[in-house]
XYZ file of N, CA, C and O in Angstrom:
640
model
N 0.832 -1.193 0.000
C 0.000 0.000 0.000
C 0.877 1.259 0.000
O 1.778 1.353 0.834
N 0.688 2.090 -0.768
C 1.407 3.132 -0.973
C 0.892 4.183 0.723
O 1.656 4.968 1.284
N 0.254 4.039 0.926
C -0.610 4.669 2.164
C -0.822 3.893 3.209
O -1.318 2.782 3.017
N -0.519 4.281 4.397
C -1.281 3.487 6.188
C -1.708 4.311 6.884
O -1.075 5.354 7.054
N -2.840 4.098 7.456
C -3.353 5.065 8.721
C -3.566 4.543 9.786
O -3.471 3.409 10.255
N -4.091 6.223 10.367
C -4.947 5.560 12.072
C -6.024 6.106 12.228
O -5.822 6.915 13.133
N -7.633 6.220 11.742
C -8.718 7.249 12.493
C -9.120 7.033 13.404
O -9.661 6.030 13.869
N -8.839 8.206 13.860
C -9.453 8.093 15.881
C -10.732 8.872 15.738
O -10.762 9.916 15.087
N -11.628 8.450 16.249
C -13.135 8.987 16.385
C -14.027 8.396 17.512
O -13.956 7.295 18.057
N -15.068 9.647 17.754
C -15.521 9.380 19.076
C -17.079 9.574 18.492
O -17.162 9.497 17.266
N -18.131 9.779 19.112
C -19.304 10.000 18.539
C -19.966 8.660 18.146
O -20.978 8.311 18.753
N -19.517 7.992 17.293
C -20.228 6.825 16.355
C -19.768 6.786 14.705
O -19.289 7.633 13.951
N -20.077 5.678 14.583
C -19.642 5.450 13.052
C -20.724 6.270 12.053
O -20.340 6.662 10.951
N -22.034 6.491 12.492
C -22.855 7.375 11.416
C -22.199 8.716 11.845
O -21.589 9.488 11.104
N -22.411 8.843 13.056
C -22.199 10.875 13.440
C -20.675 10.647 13.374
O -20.422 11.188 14.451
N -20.019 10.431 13.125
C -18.260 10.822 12.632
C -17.202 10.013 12.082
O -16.302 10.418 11.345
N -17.378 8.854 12.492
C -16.313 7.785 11.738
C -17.379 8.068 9.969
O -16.740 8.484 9.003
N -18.031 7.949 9.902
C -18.420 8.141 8.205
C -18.202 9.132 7.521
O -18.328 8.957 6.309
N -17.743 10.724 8.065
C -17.111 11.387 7.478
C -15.400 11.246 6.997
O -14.662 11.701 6.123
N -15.322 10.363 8.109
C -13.906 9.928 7.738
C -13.716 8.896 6.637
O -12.881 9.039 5.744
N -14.545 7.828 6.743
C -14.502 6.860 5.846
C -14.757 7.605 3.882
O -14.065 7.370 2.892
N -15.968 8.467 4.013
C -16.091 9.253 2.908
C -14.726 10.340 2.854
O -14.864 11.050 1.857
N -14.113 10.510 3.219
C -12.719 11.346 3.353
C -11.750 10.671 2.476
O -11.331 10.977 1.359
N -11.411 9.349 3.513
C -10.563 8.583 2.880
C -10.750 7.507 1.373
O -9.881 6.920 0.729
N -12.401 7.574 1.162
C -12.282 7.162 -0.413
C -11.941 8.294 -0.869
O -11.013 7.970 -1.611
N -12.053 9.558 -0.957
C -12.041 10.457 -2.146
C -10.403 10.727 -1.754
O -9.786 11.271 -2.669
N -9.821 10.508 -0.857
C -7.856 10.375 -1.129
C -7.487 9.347 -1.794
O -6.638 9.449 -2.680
N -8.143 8.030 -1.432
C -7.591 6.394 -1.617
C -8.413 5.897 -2.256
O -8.338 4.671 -2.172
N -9.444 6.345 -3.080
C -10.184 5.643 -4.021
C -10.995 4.518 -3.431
O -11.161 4.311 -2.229
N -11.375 3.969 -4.223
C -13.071 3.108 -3.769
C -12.160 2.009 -2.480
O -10.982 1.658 -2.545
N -13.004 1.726 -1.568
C -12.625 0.343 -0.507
C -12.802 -1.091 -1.500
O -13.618 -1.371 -2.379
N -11.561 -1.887 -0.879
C -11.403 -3.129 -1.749
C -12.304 -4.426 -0.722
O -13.097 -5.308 -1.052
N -11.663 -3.970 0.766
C -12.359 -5.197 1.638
C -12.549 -4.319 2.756
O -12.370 -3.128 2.502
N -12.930 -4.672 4.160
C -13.246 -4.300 5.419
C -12.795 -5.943 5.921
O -12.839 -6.994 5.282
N -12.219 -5.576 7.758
C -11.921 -6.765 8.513
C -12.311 -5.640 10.045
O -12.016 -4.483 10.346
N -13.038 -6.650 10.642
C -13.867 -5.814 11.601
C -12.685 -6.317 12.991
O -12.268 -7.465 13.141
N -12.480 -5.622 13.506
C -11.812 -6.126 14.965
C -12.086 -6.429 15.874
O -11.453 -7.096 16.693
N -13.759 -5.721 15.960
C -14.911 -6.396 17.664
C -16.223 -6.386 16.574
O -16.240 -6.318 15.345
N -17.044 -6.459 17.335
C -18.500 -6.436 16.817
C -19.023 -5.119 17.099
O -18.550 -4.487 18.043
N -20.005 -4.605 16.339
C -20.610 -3.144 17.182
C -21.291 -2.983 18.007
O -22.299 -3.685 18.090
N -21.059 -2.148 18.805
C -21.691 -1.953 20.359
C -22.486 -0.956 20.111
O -22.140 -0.261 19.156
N -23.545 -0.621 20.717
C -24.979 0.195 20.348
C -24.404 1.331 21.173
O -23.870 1.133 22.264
N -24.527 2.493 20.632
C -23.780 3.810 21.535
C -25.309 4.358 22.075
O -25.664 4.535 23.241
N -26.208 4.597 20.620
C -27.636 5.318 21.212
C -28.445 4.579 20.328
O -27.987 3.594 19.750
N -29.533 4.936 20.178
C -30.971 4.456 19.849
C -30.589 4.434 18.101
O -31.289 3.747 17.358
N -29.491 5.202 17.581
C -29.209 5.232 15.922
C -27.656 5.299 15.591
O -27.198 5.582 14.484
N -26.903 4.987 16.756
C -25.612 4.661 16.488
C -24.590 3.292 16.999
O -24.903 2.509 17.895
N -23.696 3.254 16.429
C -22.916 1.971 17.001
C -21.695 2.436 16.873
O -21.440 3.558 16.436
N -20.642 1.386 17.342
C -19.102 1.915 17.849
C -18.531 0.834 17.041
O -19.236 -0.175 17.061
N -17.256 0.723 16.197
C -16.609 -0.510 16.121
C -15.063 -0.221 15.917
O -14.758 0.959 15.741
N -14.280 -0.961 15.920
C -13.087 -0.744 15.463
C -12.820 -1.899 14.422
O -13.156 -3.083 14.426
N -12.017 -1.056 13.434
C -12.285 -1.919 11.554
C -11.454 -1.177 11.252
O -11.185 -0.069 11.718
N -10.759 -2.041 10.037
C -9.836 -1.316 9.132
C -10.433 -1.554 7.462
O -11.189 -2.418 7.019
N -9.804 -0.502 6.843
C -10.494 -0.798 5.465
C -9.594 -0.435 4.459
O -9.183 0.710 4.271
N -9.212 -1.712 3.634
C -8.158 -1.374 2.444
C -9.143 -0.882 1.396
O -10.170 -1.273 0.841
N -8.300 0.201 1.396
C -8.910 1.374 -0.473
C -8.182 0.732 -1.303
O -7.779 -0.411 -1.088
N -7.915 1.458 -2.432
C -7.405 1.214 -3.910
C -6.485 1.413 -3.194
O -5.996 0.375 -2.749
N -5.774 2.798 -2.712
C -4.202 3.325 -2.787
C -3.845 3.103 -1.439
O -2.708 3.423 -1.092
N -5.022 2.359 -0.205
C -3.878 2.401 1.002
C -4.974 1.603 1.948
O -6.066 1.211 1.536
N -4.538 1.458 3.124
C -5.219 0.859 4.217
C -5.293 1.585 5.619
O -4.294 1.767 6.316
N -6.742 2.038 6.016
C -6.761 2.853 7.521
C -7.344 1.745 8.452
O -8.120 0.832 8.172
N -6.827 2.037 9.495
C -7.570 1.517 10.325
C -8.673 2.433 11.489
O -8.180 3.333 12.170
N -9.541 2.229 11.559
C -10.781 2.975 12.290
C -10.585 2.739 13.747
O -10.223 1.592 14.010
N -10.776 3.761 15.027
C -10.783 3.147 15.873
C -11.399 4.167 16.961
O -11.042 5.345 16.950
N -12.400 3.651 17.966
C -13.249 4.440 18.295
C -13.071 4.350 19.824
O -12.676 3.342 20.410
N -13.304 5.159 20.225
C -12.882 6.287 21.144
C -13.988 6.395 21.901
O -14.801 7.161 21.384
N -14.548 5.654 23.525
C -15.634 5.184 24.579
C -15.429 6.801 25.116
O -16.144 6.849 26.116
N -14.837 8.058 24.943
C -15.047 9.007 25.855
C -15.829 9.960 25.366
O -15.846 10.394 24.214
N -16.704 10.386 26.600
C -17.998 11.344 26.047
C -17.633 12.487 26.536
O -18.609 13.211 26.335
N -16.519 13.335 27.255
C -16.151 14.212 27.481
C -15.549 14.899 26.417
O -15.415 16.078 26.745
N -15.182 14.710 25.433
C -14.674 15.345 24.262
C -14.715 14.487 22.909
O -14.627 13.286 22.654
N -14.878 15.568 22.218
C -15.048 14.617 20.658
C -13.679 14.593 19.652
O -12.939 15.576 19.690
N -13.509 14.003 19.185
C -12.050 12.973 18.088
C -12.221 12.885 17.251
O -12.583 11.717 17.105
N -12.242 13.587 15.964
C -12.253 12.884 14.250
C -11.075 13.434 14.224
O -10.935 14.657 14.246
N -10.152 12.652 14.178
C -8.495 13.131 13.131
C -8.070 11.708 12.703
O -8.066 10.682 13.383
N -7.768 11.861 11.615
C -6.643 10.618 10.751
C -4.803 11.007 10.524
O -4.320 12.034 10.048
N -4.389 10.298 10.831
C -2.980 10.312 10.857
C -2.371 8.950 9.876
O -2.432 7.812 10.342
N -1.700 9.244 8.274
C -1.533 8.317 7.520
C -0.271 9.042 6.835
O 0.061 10.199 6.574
N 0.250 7.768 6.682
C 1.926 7.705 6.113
C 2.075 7.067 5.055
O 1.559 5.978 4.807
N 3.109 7.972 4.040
C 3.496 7.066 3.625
C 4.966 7.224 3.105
O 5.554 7.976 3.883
N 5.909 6.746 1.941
C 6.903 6.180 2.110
C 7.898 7.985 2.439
O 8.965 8.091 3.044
N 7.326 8.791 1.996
C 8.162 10.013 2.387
C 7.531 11.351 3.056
O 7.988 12.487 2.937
N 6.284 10.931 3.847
C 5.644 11.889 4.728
C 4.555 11.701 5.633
O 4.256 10.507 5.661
N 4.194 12.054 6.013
C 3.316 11.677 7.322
C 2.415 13.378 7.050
O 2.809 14.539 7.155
N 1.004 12.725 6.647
C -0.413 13.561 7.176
C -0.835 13.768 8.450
O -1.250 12.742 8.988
N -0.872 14.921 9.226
C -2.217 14.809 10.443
C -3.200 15.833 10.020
O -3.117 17.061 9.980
N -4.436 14.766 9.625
C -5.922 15.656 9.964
C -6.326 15.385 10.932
O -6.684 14.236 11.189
N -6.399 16.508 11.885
C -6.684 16.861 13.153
C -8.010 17.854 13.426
O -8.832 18.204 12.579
N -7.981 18.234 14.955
C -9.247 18.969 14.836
C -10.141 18.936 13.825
O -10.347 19.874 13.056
N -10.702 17.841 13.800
C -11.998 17.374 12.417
C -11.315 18.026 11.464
O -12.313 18.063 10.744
N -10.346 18.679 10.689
C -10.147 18.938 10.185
C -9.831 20.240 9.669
O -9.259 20.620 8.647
N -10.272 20.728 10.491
C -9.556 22.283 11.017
C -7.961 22.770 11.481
O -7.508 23.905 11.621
N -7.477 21.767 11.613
C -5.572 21.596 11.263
C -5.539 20.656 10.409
O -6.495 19.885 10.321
N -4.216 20.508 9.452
C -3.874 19.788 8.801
C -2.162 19.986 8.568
O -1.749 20.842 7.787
N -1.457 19.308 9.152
C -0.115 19.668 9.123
C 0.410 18.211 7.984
O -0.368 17.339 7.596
N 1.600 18.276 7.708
C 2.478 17.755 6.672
C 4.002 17.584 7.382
O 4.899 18.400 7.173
N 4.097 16.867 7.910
C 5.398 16.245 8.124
C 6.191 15.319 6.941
O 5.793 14.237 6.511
N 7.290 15.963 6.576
C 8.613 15.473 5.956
C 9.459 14.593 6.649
O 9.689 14.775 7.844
N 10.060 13.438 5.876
C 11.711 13.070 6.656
C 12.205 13.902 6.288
O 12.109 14.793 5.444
N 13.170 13.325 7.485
C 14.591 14.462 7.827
C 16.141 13.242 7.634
O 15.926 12.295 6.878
N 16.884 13.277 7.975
C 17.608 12.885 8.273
C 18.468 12.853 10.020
O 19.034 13.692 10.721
N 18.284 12.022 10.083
C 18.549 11.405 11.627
C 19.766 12.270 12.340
O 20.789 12.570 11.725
N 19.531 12.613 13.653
C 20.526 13.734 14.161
C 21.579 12.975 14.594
O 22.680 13.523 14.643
N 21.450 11.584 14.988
C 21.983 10.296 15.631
C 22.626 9.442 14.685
O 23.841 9.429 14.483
N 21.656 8.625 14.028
C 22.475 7.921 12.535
C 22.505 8.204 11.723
O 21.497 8.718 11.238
N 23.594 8.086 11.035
C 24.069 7.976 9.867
C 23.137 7.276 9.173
O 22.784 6.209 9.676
N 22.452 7.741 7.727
C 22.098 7.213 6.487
C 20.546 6.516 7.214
O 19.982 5.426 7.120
N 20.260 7.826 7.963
C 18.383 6.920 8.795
C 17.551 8.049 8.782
O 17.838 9.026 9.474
N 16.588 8.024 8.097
C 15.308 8.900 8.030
C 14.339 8.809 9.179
O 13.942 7.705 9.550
N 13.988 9.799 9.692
C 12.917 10.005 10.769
C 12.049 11.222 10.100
O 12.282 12.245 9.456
N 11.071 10.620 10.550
C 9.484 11.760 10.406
C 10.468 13.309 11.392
O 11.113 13.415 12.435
N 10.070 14.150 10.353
C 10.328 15.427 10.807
C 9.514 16.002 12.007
O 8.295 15.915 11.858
N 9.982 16.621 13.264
C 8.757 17.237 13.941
C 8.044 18.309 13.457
O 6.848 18.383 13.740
N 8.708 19.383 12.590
C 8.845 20.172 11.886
C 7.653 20.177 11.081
O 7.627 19.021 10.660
N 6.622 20.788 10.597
C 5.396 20.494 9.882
C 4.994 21.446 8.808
O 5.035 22.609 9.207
N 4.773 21.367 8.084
C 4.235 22.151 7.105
C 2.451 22.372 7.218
O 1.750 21.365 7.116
N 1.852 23.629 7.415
C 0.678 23.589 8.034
C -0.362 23.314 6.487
O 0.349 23.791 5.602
N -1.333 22.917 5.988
C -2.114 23.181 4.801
C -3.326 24.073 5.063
O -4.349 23.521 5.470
N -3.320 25.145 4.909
C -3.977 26.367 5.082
C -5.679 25.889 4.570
O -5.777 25.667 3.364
N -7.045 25.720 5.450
C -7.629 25.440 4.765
C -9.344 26.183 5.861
O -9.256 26.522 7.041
N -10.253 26.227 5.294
C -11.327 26.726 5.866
C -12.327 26.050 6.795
O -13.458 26.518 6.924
N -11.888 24.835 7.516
C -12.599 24.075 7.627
C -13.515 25.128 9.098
O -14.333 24.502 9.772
N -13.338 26.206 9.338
C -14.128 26.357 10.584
C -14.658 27.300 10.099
O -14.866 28.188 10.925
N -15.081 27.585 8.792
C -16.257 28.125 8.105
C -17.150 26.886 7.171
O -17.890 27.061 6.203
N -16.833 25.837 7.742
C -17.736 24.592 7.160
C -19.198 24.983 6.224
O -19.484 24.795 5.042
N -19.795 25.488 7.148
C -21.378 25.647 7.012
C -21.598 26.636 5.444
O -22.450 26.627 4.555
N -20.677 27.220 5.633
C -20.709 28.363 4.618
C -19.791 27.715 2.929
O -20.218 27.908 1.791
N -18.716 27.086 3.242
C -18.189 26.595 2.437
C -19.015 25.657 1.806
O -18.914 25.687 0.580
N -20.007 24.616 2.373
C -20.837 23.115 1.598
C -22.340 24.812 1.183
O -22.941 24.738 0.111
N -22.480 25.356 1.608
C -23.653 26.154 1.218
C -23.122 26.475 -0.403
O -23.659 26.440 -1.511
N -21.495 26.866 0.227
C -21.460 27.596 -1.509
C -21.441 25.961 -2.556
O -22.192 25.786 -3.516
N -20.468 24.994 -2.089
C -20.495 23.957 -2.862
C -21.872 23.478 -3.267
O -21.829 22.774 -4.276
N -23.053 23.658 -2.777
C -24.426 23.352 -3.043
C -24.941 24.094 -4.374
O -25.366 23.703 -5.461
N -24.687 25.447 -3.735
C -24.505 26.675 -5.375
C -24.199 26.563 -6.112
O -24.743 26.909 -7.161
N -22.800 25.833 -5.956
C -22.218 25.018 -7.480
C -22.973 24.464 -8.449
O -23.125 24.743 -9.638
N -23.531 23.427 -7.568
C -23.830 22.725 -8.109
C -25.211 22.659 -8.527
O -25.614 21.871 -9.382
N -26.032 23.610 -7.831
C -27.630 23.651 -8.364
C -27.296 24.784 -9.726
O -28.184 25.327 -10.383
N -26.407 24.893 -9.856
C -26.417 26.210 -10.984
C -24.904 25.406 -11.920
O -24.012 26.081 -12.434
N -24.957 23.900 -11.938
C -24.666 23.156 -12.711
C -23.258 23.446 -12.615
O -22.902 23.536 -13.790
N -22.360 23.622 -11.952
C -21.061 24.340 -11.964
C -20.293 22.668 -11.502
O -20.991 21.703 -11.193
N -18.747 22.632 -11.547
C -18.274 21.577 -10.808
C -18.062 21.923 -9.014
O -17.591 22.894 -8.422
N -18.571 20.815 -8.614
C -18.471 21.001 -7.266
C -17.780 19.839 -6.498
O -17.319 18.846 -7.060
N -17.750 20.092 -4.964
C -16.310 19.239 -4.630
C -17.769 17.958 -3.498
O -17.352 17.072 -2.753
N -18.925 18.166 -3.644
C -19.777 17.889 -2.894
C -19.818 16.074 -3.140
O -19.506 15.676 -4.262
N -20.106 15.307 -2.346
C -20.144 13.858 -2.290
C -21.245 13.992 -2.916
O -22.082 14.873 -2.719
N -21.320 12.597 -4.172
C -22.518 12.646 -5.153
C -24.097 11.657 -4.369
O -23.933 11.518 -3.157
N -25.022 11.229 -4.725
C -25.645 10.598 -3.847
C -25.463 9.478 -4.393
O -26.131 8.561 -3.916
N -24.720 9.210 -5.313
C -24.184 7.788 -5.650
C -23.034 7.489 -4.946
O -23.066 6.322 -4.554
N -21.939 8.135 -4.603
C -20.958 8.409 -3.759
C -21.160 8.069 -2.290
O -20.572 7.067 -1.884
N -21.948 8.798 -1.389
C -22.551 8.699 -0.513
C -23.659 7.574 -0.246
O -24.145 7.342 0.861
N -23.956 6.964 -1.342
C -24.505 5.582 -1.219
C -23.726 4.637 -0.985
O -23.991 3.714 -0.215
N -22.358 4.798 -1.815
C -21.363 3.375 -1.764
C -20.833 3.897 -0.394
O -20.589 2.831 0.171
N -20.448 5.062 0.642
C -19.984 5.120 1.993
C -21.085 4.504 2.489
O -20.745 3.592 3.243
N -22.626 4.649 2.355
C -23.214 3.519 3.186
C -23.650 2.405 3.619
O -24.022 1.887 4.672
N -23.458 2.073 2.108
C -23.236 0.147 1.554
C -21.544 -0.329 2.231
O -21.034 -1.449 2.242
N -21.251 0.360 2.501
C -19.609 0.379 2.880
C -19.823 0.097 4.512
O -19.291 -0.772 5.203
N -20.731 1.073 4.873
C -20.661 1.404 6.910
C -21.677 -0.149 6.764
O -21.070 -1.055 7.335
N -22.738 -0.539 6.285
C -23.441 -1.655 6.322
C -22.841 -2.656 6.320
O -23.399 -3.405 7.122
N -21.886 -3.198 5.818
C -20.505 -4.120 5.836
C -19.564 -4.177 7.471
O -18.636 -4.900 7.835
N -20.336 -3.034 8.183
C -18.802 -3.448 9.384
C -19.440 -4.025 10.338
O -18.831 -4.450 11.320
């Protein structure tokens, strides 16, 4: 796999692990399989909890959910052969870590602490999918999940 992850999420697999899962097809292209790690545990009256990993076309995350109700968790953290992603704060940070070269050995690459930030709007959400909606009712290209798209993330969450 050119790609590995980790999503940490709290909430439930409908209210937040599925934004992630729809995240990571549109980086890693369609899911090939799912392998579930527990069974799902009923959180509320319309959600469940599980921990699962799911190989895409270009990589493999693993899902993993998070029993604390004091604070909420959507970030993915995925590597690969020359950098390391963190989407963090749901997505409201997004830093870019580089190797470096090792301060210690000779001829050994380590993940940089050092980060490159990706400048992006996510804490004007509401306003940003309003305009992507505009796009698209006035036929424009838009970046919006299609409802065919958003069908295969839920034929996908029905599988874990």
């Amino acid at each position: 796999d050119p790609f590995k992850g980790v999503c940490i999420y709290t909430g439930g697999v409908y209210n937040n692990a599925s934004h992630l899962i729809n995240l990571c097809e549109f980086w890693l292209g369609n899911y090939i399989n799912i392998s579930k790690f527990n069974s799902k545990k009923p959180i509320s009256k319309y959600d469940f909890s599980s921990d699962f990993r799911i190989k895409f076309k270009k990589g493999t995350i693993s899902f993993n959910y998070l029993p604390f109700k004091t604070f909420s968790q959507i970030s993915i953290q995925m590597f690969s052969q020359n950098a390391c992603v963190d989407y963090l704060k749901s997505g409201r940070l997004i830093k870019i870590k580089k190797l470096k070269s090792d301060d210690i050995y000779d001829n050994y690459k380590i993940i940089d602490a050092k980060s490159e930030i990706i400048t992006n709007e996510m804490d004007t959400i509401q306003r940003l999918v309003s305009e992507e909606i505009l796009k698209e009712i006035n036929g424009d290209v838009s970046n919006l999940c299609s409802g065919e798209e958003a069908l295969q993330t839920m034929q996908l969450i029905n599988k874990i």
